[in-house]
XYZ file of C-alpha atoms in Angstrom:
119
model
C 109.013 8.634 16.020
C 106.435 5.915 16.325
C 104.824 3.998 13.534
C 101.214 2.870 13.599
C 100.543 -0.540 12.132
C 97.025 -1.575 11.254
C 96.549 -5.313 10.947
C 93.018 -6.610 10.628
C 91.068 -5.187 13.570
C 94.036 -4.525 15.852
C 96.165 -1.382 15.939
C 99.605 -1.421 17.482
C 102.532 0.948 17.634
C 106.204 0.248 17.316
C 109.326 2.315 17.146
C 110.507 3.010 13.632
C 114.166 2.112 12.981
C 114.544 5.588 11.511
C 113.440 7.222 14.749
C 116.614 6.206 16.548
C 119.025 8.112 14.369
C 118.894 5.703 11.447
C 117.810 8.457 9.103
C 120.638 10.730 10.221
C 123.118 7.857 10.058
C 121.998 6.886 6.551
C 122.318 10.476 5.349
C 125.758 10.801 6.917
C 126.905 7.513 5.353
C 125.536 8.538 1.950
C 127.292 11.907 2.214
C 130.612 10.299 3.061
C 130.239 7.788 0.223
C 129.423 10.588 -2.238
C 132.461 12.604 -1.133
C 134.772 9.601 -1.546
C 133.349 8.845 -4.987
C 133.756 12.439 -6.175
C 137.327 12.592 -4.853
C 138.295 9.309 -6.496
C 136.803 10.451 -9.820
C 138.807 13.681 -9.637
C 142.030 11.765 -8.939
C 141.319 9.343 -11.777
C 140.597 12.192 -14.191
C 143.875 13.900 -13.291
C 145.935 10.718 -13.496
C 144.257 9.628 -16.739
C 145.351 12.726 -18.632
C 148.957 12.260 -19.701
C 151.319 15.257 -19.846
C 151.314 17.311 -23.035
C 154.882 16.188 -23.876
C 153.711 12.545 -23.862
C 150.809 13.344 -26.182
C 153.122 15.271 -28.537
C 155.650 12.417 -28.546
C 152.975 9.856 -29.435
C 151.510 12.106 -32.149
C 154.930 12.428 -33.809
C 156.089 8.823 -33.330
C 156.560 6.961 -36.611
C 153.927 4.379 -37.451
C 155.064 0.750 -37.539
C 155.904 -0.712 -40.945
C 153.213 -3.336 -40.504
C 149.703 -2.218 -39.567
C 148.565 -3.620 -36.205
C 144.879 -4.524 -36.077
C 142.825 -6.177 -33.374
C 139.187 -7.262 -33.288
C 138.539 -5.826 -29.832
C 137.407 -2.237 -29.470
C 139.992 0.061 -27.857
C 138.482 1.290 -24.585
C 140.014 3.691 -22.069
C 140.599 1.805 -18.832
C 140.823 -1.603 -20.512
C 144.140 -3.355 -21.240
C 145.428 -3.927 -24.742
C 145.754 -7.589 -25.774
C 149.164 -9.228 -25.237
C 149.577 -9.472 -29.028
C 149.948 -5.669 -29.279
C 153.492 -4.335 -28.935
C 153.644 -1.530 -26.377
C 156.567 0.866 -26.858
C 158.076 2.749 -23.893
C 158.248 6.545 -24.061
C 161.741 7.895 -23.267
C 161.989 9.587 -19.839
C 158.378 8.630 -19.026
C 158.283 5.463 -16.931
C 154.527 5.776 -16.355
C 153.569 5.945 -20.022
C 153.997 3.857 -23.135
C 152.200 3.830 -26.462
C 150.950 1.651 -29.269
C 149.464 2.285 -32.674
C 146.536 -0.072 -33.102
C 143.726 -0.048 -35.665
C 145.286 3.178 -36.983
C 144.764 4.822 -33.580
C 147.543 6.154 -31.367
C 147.013 4.908 -27.845
C 148.773 5.895 -24.606
C 148.922 3.092 -22.057
C 150.142 2.398 -18.530
C 153.064 0.032 -19.225
C 152.774 -2.403 -16.316
C 149.055 -3.097 -16.765
C 148.755 -2.244 -20.489
C 145.573 -0.318 -19.641
C 144.611 2.381 -22.129
C 144.980 5.839 -20.599
C 144.135 7.935 -23.637
C 143.327 7.541 -27.319
C 144.863 10.382 -29.341
C 142.401 11.898 -31.806
């Protein structure tokens, strides 16, 4: 595909970068990127939802004697501050919990990232 360029009184033609497969290549690259993004979101969504037995355990766990409060908002995907005690869940090496700001929170123990906030 050629492109016509008008500049002042002269007219010239040049090949468009899209005429040499650039358009097809860009569409292919965008399609691949979209597929990777959708797959990674699906994996994250599956890994972010803890098993039902973990949720039940955290719901029934006794609250600490002293209320734990932090100024920061609890956000899924963000780590809890180091001042918050994270308690391991028996037989669940990939999950731990904390009760912060009167909310029960399931976290990934090694990173302290919030996986789920129990409602």
